[in-house]
PDB file of C-alpha atoms in Angstrom:
ATOM      1  CA  UNK A 133     223.543 114.694  78.429  1.00 53.00           C
ATOM      2  CA  UNK A 134     224.120 114.485  82.188  1.00 53.00           C
ATOM      3  CA  UNK A 135     224.265 111.691  84.773  1.00 86.00           C
ATOM      4  CA  UNK A 136     224.640 108.066  83.554  1.00 93.00           C
ATOM      5  CA  UNK A 137     223.847 106.006  80.473  1.00 96.00           C
ATOM      6  CA  UNK A 138     223.058 102.422  81.539  1.00 96.00           C
ATOM      7  CA  UNK A 139     221.785 100.817  78.332  1.00 97.00           C
ATOM      8  CA  UNK A 140     221.885 101.247  74.552  1.00 97.00           C
ATOM      9  CA  UNK A 141     220.098  99.587  71.649  1.00 97.00           C
ATOM     10  CA  UNK A 142     220.393 100.323  67.932  1.00 97.00           C
ATOM     11  CA  UNK A 143     217.472  99.460  65.677  1.00 97.00           C
ATOM     12  CA  UNK A 144     216.444 100.643  62.210  1.00 95.00           C
ATOM     13  CA  UNK A 145     218.580 103.780  62.255  1.00 95.00           C
ATOM     14  CA  UNK A 146     217.566 104.876  65.734  1.00 96.00           C
ATOM     15  CA  UNK A 147     219.726 104.700  68.857  1.00 96.00           C
ATOM     16  CA  UNK A 148     217.732 104.073  72.046  1.00 97.00           C
ATOM     17  CA  UNK A 149     219.419 105.454  75.156  1.00 97.00           C
ATOM     18  CA  UNK A 150     218.506 104.587  78.728  1.00 97.00           C
ATOM     19  CA  UNK A 151     219.895 105.775  82.045  1.00 97.00           C
ATOM     20  CA  UNK A 152     219.507 108.345  84.798  1.00 96.00           C
ATOM     21  CA  UNK A 153     219.769 111.497  82.680  1.00 94.00           C
ATOM     22  CA  UNK A 154     217.047 114.130  82.187  1.00 92.00           C
ATOM     23  CA  UNK A 155     218.259 115.919  79.061  1.00 91.00           C
ATOM     24  CA  UNK A 156     219.761 115.107  75.640  1.00 92.00           C
ATOM     25  CA  UNK A 157     221.115 117.928  73.450  1.00 88.00           C
ATOM     26  CA  UNK A 158     219.190 120.496  75.484  1.00 87.00           C
ATOM     27  CA  UNK A 159     215.914 118.580  75.079  1.00 90.00           C
ATOM     28  CA  UNK A 160     214.410 118.107  78.550  1.00 92.00           C
ATOM     29  CA  UNK A 161     212.973 114.643  79.217  1.00 93.00           C
ATOM     30  CA  UNK A 162     210.630 113.379  81.922  1.00 91.00           C
ATOM     31  CA  UNK A 163     212.988 110.457  82.563  1.00 93.00           C
ATOM     32  CA  UNK A 164     216.126 108.720  81.402  1.00 95.00           C
ATOM     33  CA  UNK A 165     214.890 107.203  78.158  1.00 96.00           C
ATOM     34  CA  UNK A 166     214.772 108.481  74.570  1.00 96.00           C
ATOM     35  CA  UNK A 167     215.595 107.632  70.983  1.00 96.00           C
ATOM     36  CA  UNK A 168     217.826 109.666  68.689  1.00 96.00           C
ATOM     37  CA  UNK A 169     218.734 109.428  65.037  1.00 93.00           C
ATOM     38  CA  UNK A 170     221.894 107.371  64.653  1.00 86.00           C
ATOM     39  CA  UNK A 171     223.105 109.825  61.985  1.00 87.00           C
ATOM     40  CA  UNK A 172     222.221 113.015  63.850  1.00 85.00           C
ATOM     41  CA  UNK A 173     221.783 112.783  67.645  1.00 84.00           C
ATOM     42  CA  UNK A 174     218.531 114.709  67.883  1.00 90.00           C
ATOM     43  CA  UNK A 175     215.669 113.293  69.950  1.00 93.00           C
ATOM     44  CA  UNK A 176     213.074 111.760  67.602  1.00 94.00           C
ATOM     45  CA  UNK A 177     211.371 109.326  69.969  1.00 96.00           C
ATOM     46  CA  UNK A 178     210.242 110.139  73.514  1.00 96.00           C
ATOM     47  CA  UNK A 179     207.945 107.816  75.515  1.00 97.00           C
ATOM     48  CA  UNK A 180     207.846 110.209  78.519  1.00 96.00           C
ATOM     49  CA  UNK A 181     209.038 107.555  80.944  1.00 97.00           C
ATOM     50  CA  UNK A 182     209.063 108.786  84.550  1.00 96.00           C
ATOM     51  CA  UNK A 183     212.265 107.461  86.090  1.00 96.00           C
ATOM     52  CA  UNK A 184     215.453 105.695  85.091  1.00 97.00           C
ATOM     53  CA  UNK A 185     216.335 102.798  82.772  1.00 98.00           C
ATOM     54  CA  UNK A 186     218.796  99.961  83.442  1.00 98.00           C
ATOM     55  CA  UNK A 187     218.207  97.504  80.592  1.00 98.00           C
ATOM     56  CA  UNK A 188     216.495  97.258  77.217  1.00 98.00           C
ATOM     57  CA  UNK A 189     216.049  95.042  74.165  1.00 98.00           C
ATOM     58  CA  UNK A 190     214.319  95.806  70.848  1.00 98.00           C
ATOM     59  CA  UNK A 191     212.192  92.942  69.495  1.00 97.00           C
ATOM     60  CA  UNK A 192     209.414  92.964  66.910  1.00 96.00           C
ATOM     61  CA  UNK A 193     208.768  96.693  66.866  1.00 97.00           C
ATOM     62  CA  UNK A 194     208.823  96.999  70.649  1.00 98.00           C
ATOM     63  CA  UNK A 195     211.435  98.289  73.060  1.00 98.00           C
ATOM     64  CA  UNK A 196     211.302  96.161  76.195  1.00 98.00           C
ATOM     65  CA  UNK A 197     212.694  98.240  79.026  1.00 98.00           C
ATOM     66  CA  UNK A 198     213.497  97.622  82.681  1.00 98.00           C
ATOM     67  CA  UNK A 199     214.468 100.104  85.339  1.00 98.00           C
ATOM     68  CA  UNK A 200     213.142 102.189  88.174  1.00 98.00           C
ATOM     69  CA  UNK A 201     210.049 104.031  86.930  1.00 97.00           C
ATOM     70  CA  UNK A 202     206.339 104.405  87.617  1.00 96.00           C
ATOM     71  CA  UNK A 203     204.805 105.340  84.292  1.00 97.00           C
ATOM     72  CA  UNK A 204     205.280 105.504  80.539  1.00 97.00           C
ATOM     73  CA  UNK A 205     203.327 108.406  79.076  1.00 96.00           C
ATOM     74  CA  UNK A 206     199.792 108.085  80.430  1.00 94.00           C
ATOM     75  CA  UNK A 207     200.217 104.380  81.280  1.00 95.00           C
ATOM     76  CA  UNK A 208     200.926 103.392  84.881  1.00 95.00           C
ATOM     77  CA  UNK A 209     203.642 100.780  84.462  1.00 96.00           C
ATOM     78  CA  UNK A 210     206.039  99.848  87.220  1.00 96.00           C
ATOM     79  CA  UNK A 211     209.689  99.130  86.410  1.00 98.00           C
ATOM     80  CA  UNK A 212     209.172  97.071  83.239  1.00 98.00           C
ATOM     81  CA  UNK A 213     207.328  97.871  80.004  1.00 98.00           C
ATOM     82  CA  UNK A 214     207.117  97.254  76.258  1.00 98.00           C
ATOM     83  CA  UNK A 215     206.978 100.424  74.148  1.00 98.00           C
ATOM     84  CA  UNK A 216     206.202 100.793  70.441  1.00 98.00           C
ATOM     85  CA  UNK A 217     209.124 101.908  68.295  1.00 98.00           C
ATOM     86  CA  UNK A 218     206.605 103.700  66.067  1.00 97.00           C
ATOM     87  CA  UNK A 219     204.262 105.518  68.464  1.00 97.00           C
ATOM     88  CA  UNK A 220     206.405 105.592  71.652  1.00 97.00           C
ATOM     89  CA  UNK A 221     203.321 104.312  73.511  1.00 98.00           C
ATOM     90  CA  UNK A 222     203.337 101.343  75.890  1.00 97.00           C
ATOM     91  CA  UNK A 223     201.499  98.231  74.714  1.00 97.00           C
ATOM     92  CA  UNK A 224     199.412  95.791  76.764  1.00 95.00           C
ATOM     93  CA  UNK A 225     202.438  94.069  78.367  1.00 97.00           C
ATOM     94  CA  UNK A 226     201.874  94.816  82.056  1.00 96.00           C
ATOM     95  CA  UNK A 227     203.062  92.700  85.006  1.00 93.00           C
ATOM     96  CA  UNK A 228     201.185  95.102  87.320  1.00 89.00           C
ATOM     97  CA  UNK A 229     203.155  95.273  90.570  1.00 91.00           C
ATOM     98  CA  UNK A 230     206.950  95.048  90.307  1.00 96.00           C
ATOM     99  CA  UNK A 231     207.936  96.184  93.776  1.00 95.00           C
ATOM    100  CA  UNK A 232     211.615  97.038  93.149  1.00 97.00           C
ATOM    101  CA  UNK A 233     213.705  98.000  90.164  1.00 97.00           C
ATOM    102  CA  UNK A 234     214.572  95.750  87.219  1.00 98.00           C
ATOM    103  CA  UNK A 235     218.298  95.530  86.435  1.00 98.00           C
ATOM    104  CA  UNK A 236     218.331  93.039  83.538  1.00 98.00           C
ATOM    105  CA  UNK A 237     216.021  91.535  80.936  1.00 98.00           C
ATOM    106  CA  UNK A 238     216.090  89.171  77.977  1.00 98.00           C
ATOM    107  CA  UNK A 239     213.253  88.694  75.483  1.00 98.00           C
ATOM    108  CA  UNK A 240     212.501  85.462  73.601  1.00 98.00           C
ATOM    109  CA  UNK A 241     209.643  84.623  71.240  1.00 96.00           C
ATOM    110  CA  UNK A 242     207.478  83.479  74.163  1.00 96.00           C
ATOM    111  CA  UNK A 243     208.834  85.030  77.360  1.00 97.00           C
ATOM    112  CA  UNK A 244     210.418  88.074  78.923  1.00 98.00           C
ATOM    113  CA  UNK A 245     212.985  87.102  81.561  1.00 98.00           C
ATOM    114  CA  UNK A 246     213.583  89.837  84.122  1.00 98.00           C
ATOM    115  CA  UNK A 247     216.079  90.159  86.952  1.00 98.00           C
ATOM    116  CA  UNK A 248     216.683  92.778  89.590  1.00 97.00           C
ATOM    117  CA  UNK A 249     215.928  93.755  93.151  1.00 97.00           C
ATOM    118  CA  UNK A 250     212.216  92.887  93.178  1.00 97.00           C
ATOM    119  CA  UNK A 251     210.512  90.283  95.351  1.00 96.00           C
ATOM    120  CA  UNK A 252     206.997  90.506  93.886  1.00 95.00           C
ATOM    121  CA  UNK A 253     205.660  90.541  90.330  1.00 94.00           C
ATOM    122  CA  UNK A 254     201.905  90.839  89.935  1.00 86.00           C
ATOM    123  CA  UNK A 255     200.428  88.701  92.705  1.00 86.00           C
ATOM    124  CA  UNK A 256     203.350  86.259  92.770  1.00 93.00           C
ATOM    125  CA  UNK A 257     206.364  86.126  95.038  1.00 95.00           C
ATOM    126  CA  UNK A 258     209.489  86.161  92.857  1.00 96.00           C
ATOM    127  CA  UNK A 259     212.875  86.745  94.420  1.00 96.00           C
ATOM    128  CA  UNK A 260     214.966  88.805  91.959  1.00 97.00           C
ATOM    129  CA  UNK A 261     214.266  86.620  88.899  1.00 98.00           C
ATOM    130  CA  UNK A 262     211.142  85.748  86.905  1.00 98.00           C
ATOM    131  CA  UNK A 263     209.832  84.639  83.514  1.00 97.00           C
ATOM    132  CA  UNK A 264     206.824  86.539  82.146  1.00 97.00           C
ATOM    133  CA  UNK A 265     204.632  85.735  79.175  1.00 96.00           C
ATOM    134  CA  UNK A 266     204.085  88.394  76.505  1.00 96.00           C
ATOM    135  CA  UNK A 267     201.126  89.782  78.466  1.00 95.00           C
ATOM    136  CA  UNK A 268     203.337  90.237  81.537  1.00 96.00           C
ATOM    137  CA  UNK A 269     202.036  87.309  83.599  1.00 96.00           C
ATOM    138  CA  UNK A 270     204.682  85.440  85.622  1.00 96.00           C
ATOM    139  CA  UNK A 271     204.771  81.659  85.201  1.00 95.00           C
ATOM    140  CA  UNK A 272     205.899  78.946  87.646  1.00 95.00           C
ATOM    141  CA  UNK A 273     209.607  79.255  86.786  1.00 97.00           C
ATOM    142  CA  UNK A 274     211.157  80.327  90.087  1.00 97.00           C
ATOM    143  CA  UNK A 275     214.915  79.794  90.667  1.00 97.00           C
ATOM    144  CA  UNK A 276     214.770  81.988  93.814  1.00 97.00           C
ATOM    145  CA  UNK A 277     218.348  83.368  94.052  1.00 96.00           C
ATOM    146  CA  UNK A 278     219.486  84.079  97.591  1.00 95.00           C
ATOM    147  CA  UNK A 279     220.365  85.754  99.972  1.00 93.00           C
ATOM    148  CA  UNK A 280     217.835  88.578 100.245  1.00 91.00           C
ATOM    149  CA  UNK A 281     220.332  90.965  98.592  1.00 91.00           C
ATOM    150  CA  UNK A 282     221.284  88.393  95.950  1.00 92.00           C
ATOM    151  CA  UNK A 283     220.192  90.604  93.092  1.00 96.00           C
ATOM    152  CA  UNK A 284     220.230  89.513  89.454  1.00 97.00           C
ATOM    153  CA  UNK A 285     222.167  91.870  87.160  1.00 97.00           C
ATOM    154  CA  UNK A 286     222.642  89.913  83.907  1.00 98.00           C
ATOM    155  CA  UNK A 287     220.579  87.427  81.868  1.00 98.00           C
ATOM    156  CA  UNK A 288     221.245  85.558  78.631  1.00 98.00           C
ATOM    157  CA  UNK A 289     218.776  82.952  77.343  1.00 98.00           C
ATOM    158  CA  UNK A 290     219.455  80.053  74.960  1.00 97.00           C
ATOM    159  CA  UNK A 291     217.118  77.373  73.617  1.00 95.00           C
ATOM    160  CA  UNK A 292     217.707  75.238  76.715  1.00 95.00           C
ATOM    161  CA  UNK A 293     219.161  77.391  79.512  1.00 96.00           C
ATOM    162  CA  UNK A 294     219.073  80.764  81.195  1.00 98.00           C
ATOM    163  CA  UNK A 295     222.513  82.075  82.150  1.00 98.00           C
ATOM    164  CA  UNK A 296     222.144  84.316  85.195  1.00 98.00           C
ATOM    165  CA  UNK A 297     224.641  86.655  86.855  1.00 97.00           C
ATOM    166  CA  UNK A 298     224.473  88.834  89.922  1.00 95.00           C
ATOM    167  CA  UNK A 299     225.218  88.939  93.643  1.00 93.00           C
ATOM    168  CA  UNK A 300     223.700  85.628  94.765  1.00 94.00           C
ATOM    169  CA  UNK A 301     225.329  82.654  96.472  1.00 93.00           C
ATOM    170  CA  UNK A 302     222.559  80.084  95.984  1.00 95.00           C
ATOM    171  CA  UNK A 303     220.001  79.608  93.227  1.00 97.00           C
ATOM    172  CA  UNK A 304     217.538  76.769  92.583  1.00 96.00           C
ATOM    173  CA  UNK A 305     218.744  75.283  95.904  1.00 94.00           C
ATOM    174  CA  UNK A 306     222.292  74.935  94.526  1.00 96.00           C
ATOM    175  CA  UNK A 307     225.468  76.687  95.631  1.00 95.00           C
ATOM    176  CA  UNK A 308     226.500  79.016  92.808  1.00 94.00           C
ATOM    177  CA  UNK A 309     228.742  82.058  93.252  1.00 91.00           C
ATOM    178  CA  UNK A 310     227.201  84.917  91.296  1.00 93.00           C
ATOM    179  CA  UNK A 311     226.737  82.893  88.094  1.00 96.00           C
ATOM    180  CA  UNK A 312     224.464  79.986  87.218  1.00 97.00           C
ATOM    181  CA  UNK A 313     222.908  78.106  84.332  1.00 98.00           C
ATOM    182  CA  UNK A 314     219.231  77.372  84.943  1.00 98.00           C
ATOM    183  CA  UNK A 315     216.940  75.068  82.967  1.00 98.00           C
ATOM    184  CA  UNK A 316     213.929  76.564  81.217  1.00 97.00           C
ATOM    185  CA  UNK A 317     211.342  74.015  82.303  1.00 95.00           C
ATOM    186  CA  UNK A 318     209.436  73.548  85.543  1.00 95.00           C
ATOM    187  CA  UNK A 319     210.493  75.774  88.413  1.00 95.00           C
ATOM    188  CA  UNK A 320     214.031  76.054  86.974  1.00 97.00           C
ATOM    189  CA  UNK A 321     216.721  73.509  87.855  1.00 97.00           C
ATOM    190  CA  UNK A 322     220.363  74.508  88.325  1.00 97.00           C
ATOM    191  CA  UNK A 323     222.561  72.941  85.634  1.00 97.00           C
ATOM    192  CA  UNK A 324     226.028  71.443  86.346  1.00 96.00           C
ATOM    193  CA  UNK A 325     227.995  74.433  84.992  1.00 95.00           C
ATOM    194  CA  UNK A 326     229.734  76.163  87.904  1.00 94.00           C
ATOM    195  CA  UNK A 327     232.379  78.801  87.184  1.00 92.00           C
ATOM    196  CA  UNK A 328     233.612  78.808  90.820  1.00 89.00           C
ATOM    197  CA  UNK A 329     234.173  82.543  90.808  1.00 88.00           C
ATOM    198  CA  UNK A 330     236.701  83.910  93.316  1.00 83.00           C
ATOM    199  CA  UNK A 331     237.083  85.693  95.619  1.00 70.00           C
ATOM    200  CA  UNK A 332     233.639  85.226  97.105  1.00 59.00           C
ATOM    201  CA  UNK A 333     232.535  88.449  98.769  1.00 58.00           C
ATOM    202  CA  UNK A 334     229.779  91.017  98.572  1.00 53.00           C
ATOM    203  CA  UNK A 335     231.555  92.710  95.649  1.00 59.00           C
ATOM    204  CA  UNK A 336     232.114  89.487  93.707  1.00 63.00           C
ATOM    205  CA  UNK A 337     229.317  90.073  91.241  1.00 87.00           C
ATOM    206  CA  UNK A 338     228.624  89.363  87.570  1.00 94.00           C
ATOM    207  CA  UNK A 339     227.438  92.347  85.541  1.00 94.00           C
ATOM    208  CA  UNK A 340     227.297  91.070  81.957  1.00 96.00           C
ATOM    209  CA  UNK A 341     226.938  87.789  80.031  1.00 97.00           C
ATOM    210  CA  UNK A 342     227.274  87.054  76.321  1.00 96.00           C
ATOM    211  CA  UNK A 343     227.180  83.759  74.426  1.00 96.00           C
ATOM    212  CA  UNK A 344     228.788  83.900  70.973  1.00 95.00           C
ATOM    213  CA  UNK A 345     228.840  80.562  69.195  1.00 94.00           C
ATOM    214  CA  UNK A 346     230.254  78.079  71.680  1.00 92.00           C
ATOM    215  CA  UNK A 347     232.067  80.717  73.733  1.00 94.00           C
ATOM    216  CA  UNK A 348     230.558  82.130  76.911  1.00 94.00           C
ATOM    217  CA  UNK A 349     231.785  85.553  78.033  1.00 94.00           C
ATOM    218  CA  UNK A 350     231.194  86.649  81.629  1.00 94.00           C
ATOM    219  CA  UNK A 351     232.292  89.977  83.077  1.00 93.00           C
ATOM    220  CA  UNK A 352     232.227  91.388  86.581  1.00 91.00           C
ATOM    221  CA  UNK A 353     234.116  92.011  89.798  1.00 89.00           C
ATOM    222  CA  UNK A 354     236.034  88.763  90.223  1.00 86.00           C
ATOM    223  CA  UNK A 355     239.639  87.661  89.767  1.00 84.00           C
ATOM    224  CA  UNK A 356     239.436  83.883  89.247  1.00 84.00           C
ATOM    225  CA  UNK A 357     237.119  81.491  87.436  1.00 86.00           C
ATOM    226  CA  UNK A 358     237.520  77.706  87.273  1.00 83.00           C
ATOM    227  CA  UNK A 359     240.752  78.212  89.303  1.00 70.00           C
ATOM    228  CA  UNK A 360     242.225  80.387  86.491  1.00 67.00           C
ATOM    229  CA  UNK A 361     243.095  83.998  87.244  1.00 62.00           C
ATOM    230  CA  UNK A 362     241.038  86.131  84.889  1.00 59.00           C
ATOM    231  CA  UNK A 363     238.582  89.025  85.273  1.00 52.00           C
ATOM    232  CA  UNK A 364     236.781  87.931  82.127  1.00 52.00           C
ATOM    233  CA  UNK A 365     235.842  84.544  80.649  1.00 50.00           C
TER     234      UNK A 365
END
C-alpha cells in the first residue's frame, strides 16, 4: 500500500480502507478505497471509486464515504456517496453537485452531515457544512462557518447538537475558534459551549471529535482550551 490512509471502518469482518493510495497487496485500484478481510488482508470489495477518500461511516449495509472523487463504478457521484457493503455499487443517495472535497461526515437515522471545502451542494449554497436527507437533498440547516477557508474537518452528532471542528473563526454568526456546538433545528444556532482554543492562528484547527458518555474529546493543533494547557480535551 502506498501514499496515505485517511479513514478506516470495520464492519462484519471486513476492514474498509480509504485514502490516496492506488494499490493494496499488489491489487491495483482505480482510487483510494477498498475493503479487505479483517483476518487476511486481501481485497474482497472494490467499488472502483475514482479519486481519494477522507472520511467514511458504515450504517445499515451502506458505506457512506466522503472525499475527492468523481465517480463510483459507473455512477457519476461527486465527493460523497453511499455504497452497498454487499454489491459495492452506489445507491440512490446523490447530492448531485458537491463542488469541492468532503473532509468529514456523520450519519444519523435521518440525515447525513457533511463538512469540507465545498460551497455548493446540489443547487444550494452551503459553506463547508450541510445536512442532507437520505436521498442526498440538503435541507435549510446552514451554520455557514467562516472565513472562506474556514473548512470543516470533524463532525460528531448527538440527539440535540452537532459538534463541529475545523479551521473557522465564526459559525452561525457566533465567534467560535475552530470548534462549535450547533443546534439541530432551523438554520442551526450556535450553542453556549465555547472551548476558547488557543493560540488562534491559521494552524489552530480541530481534526477529530469524539463523545463518550459525558466526556467530549477534541484533538487538533492547539495548546490551550478553556485556559488550560492541553493539546487534547
